[in-house]
Amino acid sequence: VPESSQKYLVAVHLFRKDFGPTGEVRVRILIDGEVVFSAARDLLDSDDWWEVAEIDWASTEVTSVDRYLDNPP
């Protein structure tokens, strides 16, 4: 159960790309069974990191972050 006083960062890490070609990653965030946010981006190389969104659980608001890094933090 999420803590209501917390904000949560949703991120994607392309750990290794040697398993095949890279491509589009799609993230859907559901709250109470409803899609409240959707985003997509191409990940290009191993260790790429995409910070997608932040969820404020107290208000159930989702804010787009859309920050792309060459290496995870």
mmCIF file of C-alpha atoms in Angstrom:
data_model
loop_
_atom_site.group_PDB
_atom_site.id
_atom_site.type_symbol
_atom_site.label_atom_id
_atom_site.label_comp_id
_atom_site.label_asym_id
_atom_site.label_seq_id
_atom_site.Cartn_x
_atom_site.Cartn_y
_atom_site.Cartn_z
ATOM 1 C CA VAL A 1 0.000 0.000 0.000
ATOM 2 C CA PRO A 2 1.520 3.351 -0.971
ATOM 3 C CA GLU A 3 2.198 5.838 1.797
ATOM 4 C CA SER A 4 -0.090 8.829 1.297
ATOM 5 C CA SER A 5 2.532 11.367 2.351
ATOM 6 C CA GLN A 6 5.038 10.253 -0.310
ATOM 7 C CA LYS A 7 5.842 11.155 -3.891
ATOM 8 C CA TYR A 8 6.952 8.331 -6.164
ATOM 9 C CA LEU A 9 9.247 8.586 -9.179
ATOM 10 C CA VAL A 10 8.431 6.258 -12.081
ATOM 11 C CA ALA A 11 11.537 5.473 -14.148
ATOM 12 C CA VAL A 12 12.726 2.970 -16.772
ATOM 13 C CA HIS A 13 16.267 1.556 -16.943
ATOM 14 C CA LEU A 14 17.507 -0.181 -20.102
ATOM 15 C CA PHE A 15 19.978 -2.435 -18.334
ATOM 16 C CA ARG A 16 21.412 -4.159 -21.411
ATOM 17 C CA LYS A 17 20.563 -3.888 -25.062
ATOM 18 C CA ASP A 18 22.488 -6.944 -26.284
ATOM 19 C CA PHE A 19 19.292 -9.015 -26.233
ATOM 20 C CA GLY A 20 18.000 -7.362 -29.398
ATOM 21 C CA PRO A 21 17.220 -4.056 -31.014
ATOM 22 C CA THR A 22 16.060 -1.216 -28.828
ATOM 23 C CA GLY A 23 12.745 0.378 -29.401
ATOM 24 C CA GLU A 24 9.839 2.209 -27.944
ATOM 25 C CA VAL A 25 9.046 1.841 -24.278
ATOM 26 C CA ARG A 26 5.527 2.677 -23.168
ATOM 27 C CA VAL A 27 4.541 3.404 -19.564
ATOM 28 C CA ARG A 28 0.973 3.541 -18.326
ATOM 29 C CA ILE A 29 0.170 4.583 -14.782
ATOM 30 C CA LEU A 30 -3.076 3.327 -13.305
ATOM 31 C CA ILE A 31 -4.706 4.598 -10.124
ATOM 32 C CA ASP A 32 -7.762 2.748 -8.843
ATOM 33 C CA GLY A 33 -7.849 0.746 -12.074
ATOM 34 C CA GLU A 34 -7.967 3.791 -14.360
ATOM 35 C CA VAL A 35 -5.197 4.899 -16.709
ATOM 36 C CA VAL A 36 -4.292 8.397 -15.510
ATOM 37 C CA PHE A 37 -1.026 8.837 -17.431
ATOM 38 C CA SER A 38 0.637 7.383 -20.512
ATOM 39 C CA ALA A 39 3.956 8.174 -22.166
ATOM 40 C CA ALA A 40 6.327 6.574 -24.680
ATOM 41 C CA ARG A 41 9.961 7.073 -25.649
ATOM 42 C CA ASP A 42 12.688 5.253 -27.561
ATOM 43 C CA LEU A 43 15.530 3.949 -25.398
ATOM 44 C CA LEU A 44 18.724 3.806 -27.436
ATOM 45 C CA ASP A 45 21.588 2.191 -25.520
ATOM 46 C CA SER A 46 22.554 0.090 -22.505
ATOM 47 C CA ASP A 47 22.194 1.894 -19.181
ATOM 48 C CA ASP A 48 19.870 4.557 -20.561
ATOM 49 C CA TRP A 49 17.567 5.910 -17.872
ATOM 50 C CA TRP A 50 14.223 7.604 -18.415
ATOM 51 C CA GLU A 51 12.493 9.383 -15.552
ATOM 52 C CA VAL A 52 8.914 9.253 -16.734
ATOM 53 C CA ALA A 53 6.660 10.791 -14.107
ATOM 54 C CA GLU A 54 6.149 11.584 -10.451
ATOM 55 C CA ILE A 55 3.090 10.458 -8.513
ATOM 56 C CA ASP A 56 1.889 12.501 -5.544
ATOM 57 C CA TRP A 57 -0.053 9.808 -3.771
ATOM 58 C CA ALA A 58 -1.852 12.177 -1.368
ATOM 59 C CA SER A 59 -3.547 13.989 -4.253
ATOM 60 C CA THR A 60 -3.181 11.151 -6.810
ATOM 61 C CA GLU A 61 -1.763 13.726 -9.238
ATOM 62 C CA VAL A 62 0.726 12.525 -11.836
ATOM 63 C CA THR A 63 3.251 14.998 -13.223
ATOM 64 C CA SER A 64 5.310 14.351 -16.337
ATOM 65 C CA VAL A 65 9.079 14.482 -15.731
ATOM 66 C CA ASP A 66 10.368 13.186 -19.100
ATOM 67 C CA ARG A 67 14.076 13.354 -18.194
ATOM 68 C CA TYR A 68 16.449 11.170 -20.256
ATOM 69 C CA LEU A 69 19.923 10.275 -18.960
ATOM 70 C CA ASP A 70 22.753 8.261 -20.506
ATOM 71 C CA ASN A 71 23.396 6.511 -17.184
ATOM 72 C CA PRO A 72 21.209 5.756 -14.178
ATOM 73 C CA PRO A 73 21.643 8.020 -11.154
#
